[in-house]
Short mmCIF file of C-alpha atoms in Angstrom, two decimals:
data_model
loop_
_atom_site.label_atom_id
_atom_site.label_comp_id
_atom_site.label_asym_id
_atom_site.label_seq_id
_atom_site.Cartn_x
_atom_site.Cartn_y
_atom_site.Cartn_z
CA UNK A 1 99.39 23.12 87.53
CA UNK A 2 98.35 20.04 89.65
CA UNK A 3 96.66 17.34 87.77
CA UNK A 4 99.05 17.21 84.55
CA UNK A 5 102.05 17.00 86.93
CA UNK A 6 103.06 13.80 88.72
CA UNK A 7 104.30 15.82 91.48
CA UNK A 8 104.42 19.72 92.04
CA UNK A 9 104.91 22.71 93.90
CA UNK A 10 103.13 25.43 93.69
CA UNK A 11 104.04 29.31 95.21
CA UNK A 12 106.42 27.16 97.97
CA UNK A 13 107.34 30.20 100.77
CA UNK A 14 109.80 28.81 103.19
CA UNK A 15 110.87 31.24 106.11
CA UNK A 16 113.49 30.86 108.50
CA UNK A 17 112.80 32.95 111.46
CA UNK A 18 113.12 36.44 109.80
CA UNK A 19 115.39 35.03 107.07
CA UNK A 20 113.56 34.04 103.81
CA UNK A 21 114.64 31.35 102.15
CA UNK A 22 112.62 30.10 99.50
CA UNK A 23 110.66 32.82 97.53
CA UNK A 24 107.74 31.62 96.17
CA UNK A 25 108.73 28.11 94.00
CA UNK A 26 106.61 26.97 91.26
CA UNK A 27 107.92 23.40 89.91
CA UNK A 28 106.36 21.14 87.85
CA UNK A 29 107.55 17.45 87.57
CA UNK A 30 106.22 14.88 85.00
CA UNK A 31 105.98 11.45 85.66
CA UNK A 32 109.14 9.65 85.53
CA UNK A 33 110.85 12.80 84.63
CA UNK A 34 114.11 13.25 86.53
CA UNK A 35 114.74 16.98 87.41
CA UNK A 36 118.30 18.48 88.76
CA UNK A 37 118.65 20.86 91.01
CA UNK A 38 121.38 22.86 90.79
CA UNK A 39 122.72 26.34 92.15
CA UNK A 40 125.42 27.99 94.56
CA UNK A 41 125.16 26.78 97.85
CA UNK A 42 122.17 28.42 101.09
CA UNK A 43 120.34 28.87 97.94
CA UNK A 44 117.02 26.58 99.20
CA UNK A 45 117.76 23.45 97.17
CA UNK A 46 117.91 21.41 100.08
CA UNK A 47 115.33 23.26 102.19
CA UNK A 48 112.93 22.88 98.61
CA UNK A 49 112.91 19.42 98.80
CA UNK A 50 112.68 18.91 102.73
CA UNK A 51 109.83 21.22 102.35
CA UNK A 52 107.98 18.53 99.80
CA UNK A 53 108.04 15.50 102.49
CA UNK A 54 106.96 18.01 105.27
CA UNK A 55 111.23 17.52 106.99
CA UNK A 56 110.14 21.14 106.96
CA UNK A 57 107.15 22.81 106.82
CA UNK A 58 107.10 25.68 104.42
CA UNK A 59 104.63 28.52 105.53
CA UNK A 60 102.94 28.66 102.14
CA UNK A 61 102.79 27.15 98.91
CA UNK A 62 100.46 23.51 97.83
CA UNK A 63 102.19 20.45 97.90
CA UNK A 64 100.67 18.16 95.01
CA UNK A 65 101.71 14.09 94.34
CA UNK A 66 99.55 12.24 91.98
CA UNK A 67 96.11 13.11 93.04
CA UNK A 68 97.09 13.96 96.29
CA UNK A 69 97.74 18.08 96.67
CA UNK A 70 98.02 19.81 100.39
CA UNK A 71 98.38 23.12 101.69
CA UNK A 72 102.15 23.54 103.33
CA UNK A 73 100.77 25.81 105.81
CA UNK A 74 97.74 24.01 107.29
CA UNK A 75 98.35 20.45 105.93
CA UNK A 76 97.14 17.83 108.89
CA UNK A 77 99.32 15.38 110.46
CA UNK A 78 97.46 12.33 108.58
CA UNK A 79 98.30 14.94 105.15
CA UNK A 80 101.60 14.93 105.99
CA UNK A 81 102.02 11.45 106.56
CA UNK A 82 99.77 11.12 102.95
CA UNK A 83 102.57 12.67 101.42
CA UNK A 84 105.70 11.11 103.17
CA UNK A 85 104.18 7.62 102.16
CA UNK A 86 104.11 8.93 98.44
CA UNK A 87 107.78 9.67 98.71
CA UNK A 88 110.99 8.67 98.95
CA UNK A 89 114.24 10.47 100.63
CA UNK A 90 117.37 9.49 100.30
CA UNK A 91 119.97 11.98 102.41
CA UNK A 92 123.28 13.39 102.18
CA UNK A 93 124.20 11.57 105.02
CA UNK A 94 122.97 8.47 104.43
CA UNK A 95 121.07 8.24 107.49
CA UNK A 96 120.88 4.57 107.34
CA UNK A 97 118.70 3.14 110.63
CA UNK A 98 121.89 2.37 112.79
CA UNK A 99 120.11 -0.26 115.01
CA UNK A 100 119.30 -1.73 111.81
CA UNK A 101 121.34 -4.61 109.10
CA UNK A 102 120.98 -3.25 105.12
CA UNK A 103 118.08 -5.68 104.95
CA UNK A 104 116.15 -4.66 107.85
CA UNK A 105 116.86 -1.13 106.32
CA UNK A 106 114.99 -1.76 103.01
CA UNK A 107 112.26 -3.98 104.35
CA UNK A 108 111.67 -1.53 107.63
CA UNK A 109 109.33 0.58 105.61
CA UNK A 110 107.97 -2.04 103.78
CA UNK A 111 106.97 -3.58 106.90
CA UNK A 112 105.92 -1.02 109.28
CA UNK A 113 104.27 1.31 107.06
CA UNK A 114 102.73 -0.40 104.19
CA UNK A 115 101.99 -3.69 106.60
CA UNK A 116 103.88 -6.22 104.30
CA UNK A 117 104.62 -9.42 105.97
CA UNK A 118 108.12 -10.13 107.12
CA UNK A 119 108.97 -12.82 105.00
CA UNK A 120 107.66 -10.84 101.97
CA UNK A 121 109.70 -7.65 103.08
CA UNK A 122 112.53 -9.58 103.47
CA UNK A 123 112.51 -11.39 100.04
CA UNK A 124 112.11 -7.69 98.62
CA UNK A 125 114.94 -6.17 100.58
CA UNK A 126 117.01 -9.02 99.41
CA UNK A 127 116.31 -8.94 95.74
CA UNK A 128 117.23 -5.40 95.76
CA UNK A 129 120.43 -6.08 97.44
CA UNK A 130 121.22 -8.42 94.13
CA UNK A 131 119.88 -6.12 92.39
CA UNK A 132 122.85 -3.55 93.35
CA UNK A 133 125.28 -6.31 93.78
CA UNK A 134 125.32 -6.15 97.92
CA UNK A 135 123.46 -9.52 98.33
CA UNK A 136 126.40 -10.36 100.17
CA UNK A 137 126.24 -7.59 102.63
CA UNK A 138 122.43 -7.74 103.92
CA UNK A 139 123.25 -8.40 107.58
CA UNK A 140 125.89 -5.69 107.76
CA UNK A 141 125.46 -2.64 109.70
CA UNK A 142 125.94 0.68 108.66
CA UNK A 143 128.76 1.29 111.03
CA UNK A 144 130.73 -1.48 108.85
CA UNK A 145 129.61 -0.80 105.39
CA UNK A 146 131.40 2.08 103.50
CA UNK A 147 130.24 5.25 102.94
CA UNK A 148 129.50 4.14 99.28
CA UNK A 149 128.00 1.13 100.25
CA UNK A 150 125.54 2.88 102.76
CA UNK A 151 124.69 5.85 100.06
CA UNK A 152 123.59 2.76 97.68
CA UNK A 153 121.83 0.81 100.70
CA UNK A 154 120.08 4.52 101.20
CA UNK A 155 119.31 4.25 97.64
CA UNK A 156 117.81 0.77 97.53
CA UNK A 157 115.53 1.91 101.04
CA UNK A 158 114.19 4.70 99.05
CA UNK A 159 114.06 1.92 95.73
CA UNK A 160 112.10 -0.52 97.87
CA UNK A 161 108.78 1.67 98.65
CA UNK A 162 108.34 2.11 95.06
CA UNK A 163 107.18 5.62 95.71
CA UNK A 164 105.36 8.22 93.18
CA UNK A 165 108.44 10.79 93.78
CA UNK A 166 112.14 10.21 94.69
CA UNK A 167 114.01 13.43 96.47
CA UNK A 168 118.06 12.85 96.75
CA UNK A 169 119.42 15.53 98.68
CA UNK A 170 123.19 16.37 97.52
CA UNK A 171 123.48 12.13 97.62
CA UNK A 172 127.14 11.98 96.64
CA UNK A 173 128.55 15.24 98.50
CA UNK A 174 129.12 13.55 101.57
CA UNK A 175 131.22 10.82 99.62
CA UNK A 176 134.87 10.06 99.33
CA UNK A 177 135.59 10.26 95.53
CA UNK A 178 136.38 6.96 95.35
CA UNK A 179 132.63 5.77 96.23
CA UNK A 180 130.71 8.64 93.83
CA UNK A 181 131.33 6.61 90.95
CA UNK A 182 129.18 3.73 92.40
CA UNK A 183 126.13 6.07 93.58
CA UNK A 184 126.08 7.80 90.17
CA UNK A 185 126.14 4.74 88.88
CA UNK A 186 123.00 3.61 90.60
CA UNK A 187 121.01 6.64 90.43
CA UNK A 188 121.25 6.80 86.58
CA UNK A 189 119.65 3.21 86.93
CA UNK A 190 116.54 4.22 89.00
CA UNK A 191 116.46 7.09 86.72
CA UNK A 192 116.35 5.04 83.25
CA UNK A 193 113.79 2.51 85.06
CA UNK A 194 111.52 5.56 84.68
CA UNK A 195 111.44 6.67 89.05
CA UNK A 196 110.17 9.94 88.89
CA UNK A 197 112.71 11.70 90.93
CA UNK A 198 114.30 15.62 91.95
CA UNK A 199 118.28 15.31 92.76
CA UNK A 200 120.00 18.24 94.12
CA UNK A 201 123.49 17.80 92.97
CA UNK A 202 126.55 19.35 92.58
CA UNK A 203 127.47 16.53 90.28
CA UNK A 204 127.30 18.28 86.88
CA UNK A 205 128.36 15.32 85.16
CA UNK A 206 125.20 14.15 86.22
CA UNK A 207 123.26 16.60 85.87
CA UNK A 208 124.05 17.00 82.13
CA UNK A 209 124.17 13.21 81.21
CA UNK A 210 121.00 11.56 83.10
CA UNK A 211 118.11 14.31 84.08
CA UNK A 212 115.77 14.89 81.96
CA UNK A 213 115.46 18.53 82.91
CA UNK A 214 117.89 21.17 85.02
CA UNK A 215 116.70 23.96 87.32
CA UNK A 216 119.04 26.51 88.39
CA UNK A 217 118.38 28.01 91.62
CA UNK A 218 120.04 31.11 93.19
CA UNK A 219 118.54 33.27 95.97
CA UNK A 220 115.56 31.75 96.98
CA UNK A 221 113.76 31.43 93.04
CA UNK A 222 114.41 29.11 90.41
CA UNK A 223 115.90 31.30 88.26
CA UNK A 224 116.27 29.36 84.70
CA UNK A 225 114.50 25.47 83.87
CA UNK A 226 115.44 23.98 80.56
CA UNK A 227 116.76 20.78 78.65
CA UNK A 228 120.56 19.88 79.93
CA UNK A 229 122.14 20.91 76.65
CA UNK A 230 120.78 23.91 76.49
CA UNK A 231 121.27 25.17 80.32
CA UNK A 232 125.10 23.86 79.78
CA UNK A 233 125.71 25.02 76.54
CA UNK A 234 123.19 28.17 76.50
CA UNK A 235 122.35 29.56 79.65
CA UNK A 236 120.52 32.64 79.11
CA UNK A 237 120.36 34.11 82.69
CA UNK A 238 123.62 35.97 83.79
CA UNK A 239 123.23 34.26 87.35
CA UNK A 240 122.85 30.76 85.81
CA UNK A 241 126.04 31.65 83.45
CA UNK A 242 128.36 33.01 85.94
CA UNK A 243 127.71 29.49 88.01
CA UNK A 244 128.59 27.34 85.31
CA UNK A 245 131.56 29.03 84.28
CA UNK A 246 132.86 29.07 88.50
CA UNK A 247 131.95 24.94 88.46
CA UNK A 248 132.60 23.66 84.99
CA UNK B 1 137.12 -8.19 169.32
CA UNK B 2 134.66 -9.37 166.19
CA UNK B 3 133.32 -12.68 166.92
CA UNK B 4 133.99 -14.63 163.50
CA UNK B 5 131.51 -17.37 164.55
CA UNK B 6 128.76 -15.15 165.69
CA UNK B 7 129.35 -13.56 162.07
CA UNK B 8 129.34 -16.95 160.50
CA UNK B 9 126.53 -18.13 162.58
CA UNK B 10 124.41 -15.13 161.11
CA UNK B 11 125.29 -15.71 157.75
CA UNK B 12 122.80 -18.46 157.02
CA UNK B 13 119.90 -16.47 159.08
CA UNK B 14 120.38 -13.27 156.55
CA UNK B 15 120.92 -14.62 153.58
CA UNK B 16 117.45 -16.00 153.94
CA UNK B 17 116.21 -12.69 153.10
CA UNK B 18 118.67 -12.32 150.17
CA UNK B 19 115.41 -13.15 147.66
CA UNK B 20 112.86 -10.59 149.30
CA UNK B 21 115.92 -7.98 148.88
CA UNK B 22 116.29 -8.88 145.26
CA UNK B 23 112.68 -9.64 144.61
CA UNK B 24 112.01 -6.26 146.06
CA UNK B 25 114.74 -4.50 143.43
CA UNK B 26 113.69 -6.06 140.45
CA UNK B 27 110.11 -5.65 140.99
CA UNK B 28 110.75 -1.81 141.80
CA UNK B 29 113.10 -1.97 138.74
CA UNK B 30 110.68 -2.99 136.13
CA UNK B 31 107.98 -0.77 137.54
CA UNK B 32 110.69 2.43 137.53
CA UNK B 33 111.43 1.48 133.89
CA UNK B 34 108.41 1.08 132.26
CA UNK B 35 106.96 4.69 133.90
CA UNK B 36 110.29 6.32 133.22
CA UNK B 37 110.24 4.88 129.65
CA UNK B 38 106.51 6.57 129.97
CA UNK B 39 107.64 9.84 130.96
CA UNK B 40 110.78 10.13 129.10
CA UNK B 41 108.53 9.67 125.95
CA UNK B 42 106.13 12.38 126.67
CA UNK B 43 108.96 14.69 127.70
CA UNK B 44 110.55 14.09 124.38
CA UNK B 45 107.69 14.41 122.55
CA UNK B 46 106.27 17.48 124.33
CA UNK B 47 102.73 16.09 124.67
CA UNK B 48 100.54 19.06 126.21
CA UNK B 49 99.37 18.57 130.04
CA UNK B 50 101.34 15.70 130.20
CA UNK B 51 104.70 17.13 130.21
CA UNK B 52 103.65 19.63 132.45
CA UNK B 53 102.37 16.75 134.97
CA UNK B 54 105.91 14.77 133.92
CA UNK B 55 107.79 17.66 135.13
CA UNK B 56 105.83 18.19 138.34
CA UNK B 57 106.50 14.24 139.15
CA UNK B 58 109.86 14.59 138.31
CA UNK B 59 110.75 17.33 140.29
CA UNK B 60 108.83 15.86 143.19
CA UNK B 61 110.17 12.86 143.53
CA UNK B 62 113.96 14.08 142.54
CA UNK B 63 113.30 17.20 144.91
CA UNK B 64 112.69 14.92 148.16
CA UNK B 65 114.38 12.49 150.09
CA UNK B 66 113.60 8.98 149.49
CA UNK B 67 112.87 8.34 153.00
CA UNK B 68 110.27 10.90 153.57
CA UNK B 69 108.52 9.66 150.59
CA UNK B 70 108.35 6.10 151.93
CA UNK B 71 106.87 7.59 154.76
CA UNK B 72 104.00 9.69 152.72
CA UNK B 73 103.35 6.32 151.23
CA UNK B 74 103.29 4.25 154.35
CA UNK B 75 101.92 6.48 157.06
CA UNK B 76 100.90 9.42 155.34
CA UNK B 77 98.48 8.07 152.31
CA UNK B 78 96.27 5.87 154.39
CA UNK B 79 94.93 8.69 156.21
CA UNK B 80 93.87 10.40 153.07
CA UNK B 81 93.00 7.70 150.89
CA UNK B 82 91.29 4.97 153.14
CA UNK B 83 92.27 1.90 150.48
CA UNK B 84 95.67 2.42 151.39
CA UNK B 85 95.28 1.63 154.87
CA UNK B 86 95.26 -2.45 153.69
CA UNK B 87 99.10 -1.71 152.07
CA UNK B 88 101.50 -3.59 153.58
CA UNK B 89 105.51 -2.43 154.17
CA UNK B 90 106.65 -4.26 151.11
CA UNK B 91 104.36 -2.76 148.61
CA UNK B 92 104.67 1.20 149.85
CA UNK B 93 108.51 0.32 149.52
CA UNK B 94 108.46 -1.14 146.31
CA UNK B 95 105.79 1.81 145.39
CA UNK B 96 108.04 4.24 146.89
CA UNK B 97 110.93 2.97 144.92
CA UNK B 98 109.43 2.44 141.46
CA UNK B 99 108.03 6.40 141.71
CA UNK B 100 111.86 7.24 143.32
CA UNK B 101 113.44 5.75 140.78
CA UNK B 102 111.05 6.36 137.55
CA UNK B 103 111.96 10.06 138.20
CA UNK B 104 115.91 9.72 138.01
CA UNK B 105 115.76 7.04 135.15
CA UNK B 106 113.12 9.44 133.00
CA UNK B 107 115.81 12.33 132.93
CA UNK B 108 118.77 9.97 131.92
CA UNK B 109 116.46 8.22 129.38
CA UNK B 110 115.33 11.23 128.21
CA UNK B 111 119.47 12.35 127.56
CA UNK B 112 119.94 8.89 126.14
CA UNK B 113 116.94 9.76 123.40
CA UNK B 114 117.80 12.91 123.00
CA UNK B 115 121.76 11.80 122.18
CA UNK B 116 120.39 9.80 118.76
CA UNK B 117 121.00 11.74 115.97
CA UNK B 118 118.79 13.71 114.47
CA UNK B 119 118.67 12.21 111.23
CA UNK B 120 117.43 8.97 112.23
CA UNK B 121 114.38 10.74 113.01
CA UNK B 122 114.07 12.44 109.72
CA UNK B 123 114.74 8.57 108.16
CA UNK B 124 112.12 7.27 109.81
CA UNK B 125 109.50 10.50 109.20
CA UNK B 126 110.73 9.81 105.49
CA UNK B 127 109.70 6.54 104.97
CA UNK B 128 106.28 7.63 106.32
CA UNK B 129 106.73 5.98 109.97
CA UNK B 130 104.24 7.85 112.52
CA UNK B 131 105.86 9.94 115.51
CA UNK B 132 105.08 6.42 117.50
CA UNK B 133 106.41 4.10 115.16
CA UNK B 134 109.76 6.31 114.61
CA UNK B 135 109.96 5.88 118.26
CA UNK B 136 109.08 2.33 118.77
CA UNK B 137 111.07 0.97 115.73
CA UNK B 138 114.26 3.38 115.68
CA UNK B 139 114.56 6.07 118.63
CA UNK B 140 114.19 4.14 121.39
CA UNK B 141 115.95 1.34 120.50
CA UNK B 142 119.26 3.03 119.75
CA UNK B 143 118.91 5.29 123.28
CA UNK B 144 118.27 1.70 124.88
CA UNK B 145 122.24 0.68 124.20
CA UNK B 146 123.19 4.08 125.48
CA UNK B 147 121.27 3.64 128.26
CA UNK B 148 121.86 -0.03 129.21
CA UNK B 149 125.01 0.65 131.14
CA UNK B 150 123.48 3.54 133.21
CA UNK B 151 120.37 1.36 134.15
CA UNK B 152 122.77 -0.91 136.01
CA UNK B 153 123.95 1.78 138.03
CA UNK B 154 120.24 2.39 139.37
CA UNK B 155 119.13 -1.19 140.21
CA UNK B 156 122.56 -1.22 141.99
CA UNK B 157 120.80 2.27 144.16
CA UNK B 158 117.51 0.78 143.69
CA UNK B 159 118.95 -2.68 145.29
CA UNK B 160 120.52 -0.69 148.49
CA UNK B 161 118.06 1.48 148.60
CA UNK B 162 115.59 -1.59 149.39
CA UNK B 163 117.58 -1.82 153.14
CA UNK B 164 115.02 1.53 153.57
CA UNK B 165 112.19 -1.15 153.83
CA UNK B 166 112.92 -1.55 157.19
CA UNK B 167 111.78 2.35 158.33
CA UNK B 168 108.64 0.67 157.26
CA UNK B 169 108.51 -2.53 159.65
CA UNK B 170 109.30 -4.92 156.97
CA UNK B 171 112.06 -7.97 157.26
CA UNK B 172 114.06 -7.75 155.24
CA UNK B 173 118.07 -8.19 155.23
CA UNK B 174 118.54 -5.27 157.12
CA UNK B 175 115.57 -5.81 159.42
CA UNK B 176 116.42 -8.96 159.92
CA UNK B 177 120.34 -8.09 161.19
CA UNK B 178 118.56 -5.20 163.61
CA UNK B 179 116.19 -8.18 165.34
CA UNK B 180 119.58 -10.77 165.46
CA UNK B 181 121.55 -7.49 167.02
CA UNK B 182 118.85 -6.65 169.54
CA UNK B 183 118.63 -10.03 171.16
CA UNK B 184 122.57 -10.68 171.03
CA UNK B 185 123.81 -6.73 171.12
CA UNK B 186 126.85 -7.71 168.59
CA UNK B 187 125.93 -5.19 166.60
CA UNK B 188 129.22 -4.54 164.74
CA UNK B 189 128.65 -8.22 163.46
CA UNK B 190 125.18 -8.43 162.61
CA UNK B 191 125.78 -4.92 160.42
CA UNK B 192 129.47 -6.40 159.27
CA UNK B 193 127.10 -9.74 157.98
CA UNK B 194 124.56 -7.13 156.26
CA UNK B 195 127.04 -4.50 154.26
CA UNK B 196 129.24 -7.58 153.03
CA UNK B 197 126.62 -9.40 151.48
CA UNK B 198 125.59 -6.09 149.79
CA UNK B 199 129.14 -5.23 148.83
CA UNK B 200 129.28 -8.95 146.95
CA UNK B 201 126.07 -8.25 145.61
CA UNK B 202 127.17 -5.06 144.03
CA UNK B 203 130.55 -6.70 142.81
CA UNK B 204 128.38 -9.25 140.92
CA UNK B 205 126.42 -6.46 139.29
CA UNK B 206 129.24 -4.20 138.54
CA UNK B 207 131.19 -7.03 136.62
CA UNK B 208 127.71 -7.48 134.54
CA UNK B 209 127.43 -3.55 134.10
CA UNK B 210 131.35 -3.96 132.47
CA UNK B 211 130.48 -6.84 130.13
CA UNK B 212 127.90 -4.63 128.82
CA UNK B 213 129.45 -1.62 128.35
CA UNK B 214 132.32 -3.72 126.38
CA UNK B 215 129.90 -5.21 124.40
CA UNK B 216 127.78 -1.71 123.87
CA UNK B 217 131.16 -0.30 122.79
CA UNK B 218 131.80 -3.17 120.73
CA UNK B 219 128.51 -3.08 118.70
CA UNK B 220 128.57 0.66 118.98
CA UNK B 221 127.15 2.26 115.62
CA UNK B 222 128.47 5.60 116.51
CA UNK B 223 127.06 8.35 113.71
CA UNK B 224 126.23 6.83 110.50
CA UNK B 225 129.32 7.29 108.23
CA UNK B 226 131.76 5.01 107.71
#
């Protein structure tokens, strides 16, 4: 699979303890495709894409980004931090650096890990925060911004490091529904500027309107892959059928 | 019964030693925080040998009294280790004090690092930060303003504790009081003089210890959601 894929996984095996919960996951993504996960919950959508920046370690299965492709289960701490710095993560909860302003949030990484200078970082950070219309909040901290407003600066951290592959974790299910409308919003922009990225989301809307391409998962597998129209309007598994019908 | 102008007599003679005292805390202060900072970190991270060593240190120097330790350092040491027979009073105490304190302040710093949530670690892994950088850059900061309140608390112990200095032959405000009370034998002044210029010396601190925790609550980021 790896080479004609901008980012895959191949036979991913993720244990917990005794409890298995992915099942051997083969997923190919192209680049600056934008796949949706979706499935009943404790199905391994999260745990799938933790596994792919090494948040968890998945005991087998190769790990491939660009020209880059590891083994989960022996991968090295410098192929580990190979991979992180070829991704992006934005979480369900935000998880904005709270010692640190929106700016210092987008330009942290920039700094620190790619060695940008400051001043460079900061002009970066700060057309990105025009970009998204927060200009105005760069030296807020998270504990004053909204939940929306942090989701989006989460967004623009992940934005900033221009990476080869974006993984959003359930980014809107931690939201009040007045703020989803603004994170949906911004996704389907990194998503048309042609990010390649893998959103787990409940947000069918989504789903259907902006990826490119939606797996169902359910028990561990990926159980169906296909265009949006056709998984919404023709889902041939019974499993990937009875879901729609309980969420649509 | 308590001569007032003996007391106020004294006053002046004492608080000559008032900078030693202090000198001697914050010296024994930095020193405790940088190894505890040391030790908290390789607790945390569970670095192999070195915890184990950590934990031995800790529970050594939590596990006996800070007065028999000054006196390992002080009389004990230089018969073992010949160098140590040039160490004065003031550096076993200080010594004594930074390895005293270093164990009680790795523990709490440890809670304090341990207390940021977990997903600012993940945040930092994410953007490809090494286990020092996350650290550096986003753990230890944040466990800082937990911990900036508590570290008060020890210099105040590390501060009184300094009076211990005195076991060792040095002058210092306590030392000093002993020498006034053995020539004049007004002992209940020359002590009086000693605990009240500790008491104000606390008071001071504690009203700095308050400001910060207002201003820690103030600026406190709590969890990450609004």
């Amino acid at each position: 699979m790896s080479g004609r894929c901008g980012a895959s996984l191949t036979g991913l095996a993720k244990r917990f303890g005794e409890t298995p919960v992915l099942r051997g996951i083969d997923l190919c993504v192209d680049p600056g495709e934008c796949v949706a996960i979706i499935g009943p919950s404790g199905t391994g959508k999260s745990t799938l894409l933790r596994c792919w920046n090494f948040l968890e370690r998945a005991q087998a299965g190769r790990i491939q980004i660009g020209d880059l492709s590891v083994d989960s289960a022996t991968a090295t701490k410098a192929e580990v931090l190979a991979i992180r710095r070829r991704t992006a993560f934005v979480f369900q909860s935000y998880a904005l650096f709270a010692n640190k302003t929106a700016r210092q949030n987008i330009a942290e990484g920039l700094t620190v890990v790619r060695g940008m200078p400051q001043a460079q970082a900061d002009a970066r950070a700060m057309s990105i925060l025009r970009d998204i219309g927060m200009a105005d909040r760069a030296d807020a901290y998270p504990s004053n911004l909204s939940g929306g407003q942090q989701q989006r600066i989460g967004i623009a951290r992940a934005m900033a490091l221009d990476a080869d592959l974006m993984l959003l974790d359930e980014p809107t299910s931690a939201l009040d529904p007045e703020w989803v409308g603004e994170v949906l919003a911004l996704m389907r922009r990194v998503a048309e500027a042609g990010q390649t990225m893998v959103v787990v989301t409940h947000e069918m809307q989504f789903a259907r309107e902006i990826a490119d391409r939606v797996v169902f998962m359910d028990g561990g597998v990926i159980v169906e892959e296909g265009p949006p129209e056709r998984i919404f309007s023709d889902p041939t598994d019974p499993r990937t059928r009875a879901f729609l019908q309980r969420v649509l | 019964m308590i001569d007032l102008d003996y007391m106020a007599g004294l006053l002046p003679v004492i608080l000559r030693f008032v900078p030693l005292t202090f000198g001697m805390a914050v010296g024994s202060m930095i020193g405790a925080l940088i190894l505890a900072a040391i030790l908290a970190v390789i607790r945390v991270l569970r670095i192999p040998v070195a915890n184990q060593a950590a934990g031995v240190f800790i529970s050594f120097f939590r596990g006996t009294p800070l007065l028999v330790q000054l006196f390992l350092f002080y009389y004990g040491l230089p018969q073992a280790i010949p160098a140590f027979v040039a160490i004065d009073g003031v550096t076993a105490a200080m010594l004594g004090l930074t390895l005293h304190f270093a164990a009680y302040m790795a523990e709490s710093l440890r809670g304090a690092i341990l207390g940021v949530a977990r997903d600012q670690w993940e945040a930092a892994r994410a953007v490809g930060m090494t286990e020092g950088q996350t650290m550096r850059r986003i753990i230890l900061p944040q466990a800082a303003r937990v911990f900036a309140p508590t570290m008060v608390n020890y210099f105040v112990d590390i501060l009184k504790s300094t009076s211990l200095a005195f076991t060792l032959g040095v002058t210092e405000m306590m030392g000093a009081a002993q020498k006034e009370a053995a020539g004049s034998f007004r002992y209940l002044e020359s002590f009086l003089v000693v605990a009240i210029i500790y008491w104000i010396m606390v008071e001071v601190l504690s009203r700095v210890q308050a400001w910060l925790e207002r201003r820690t609550e103030r600026r406190a980021t709590g969890g990450t959601r609004a």
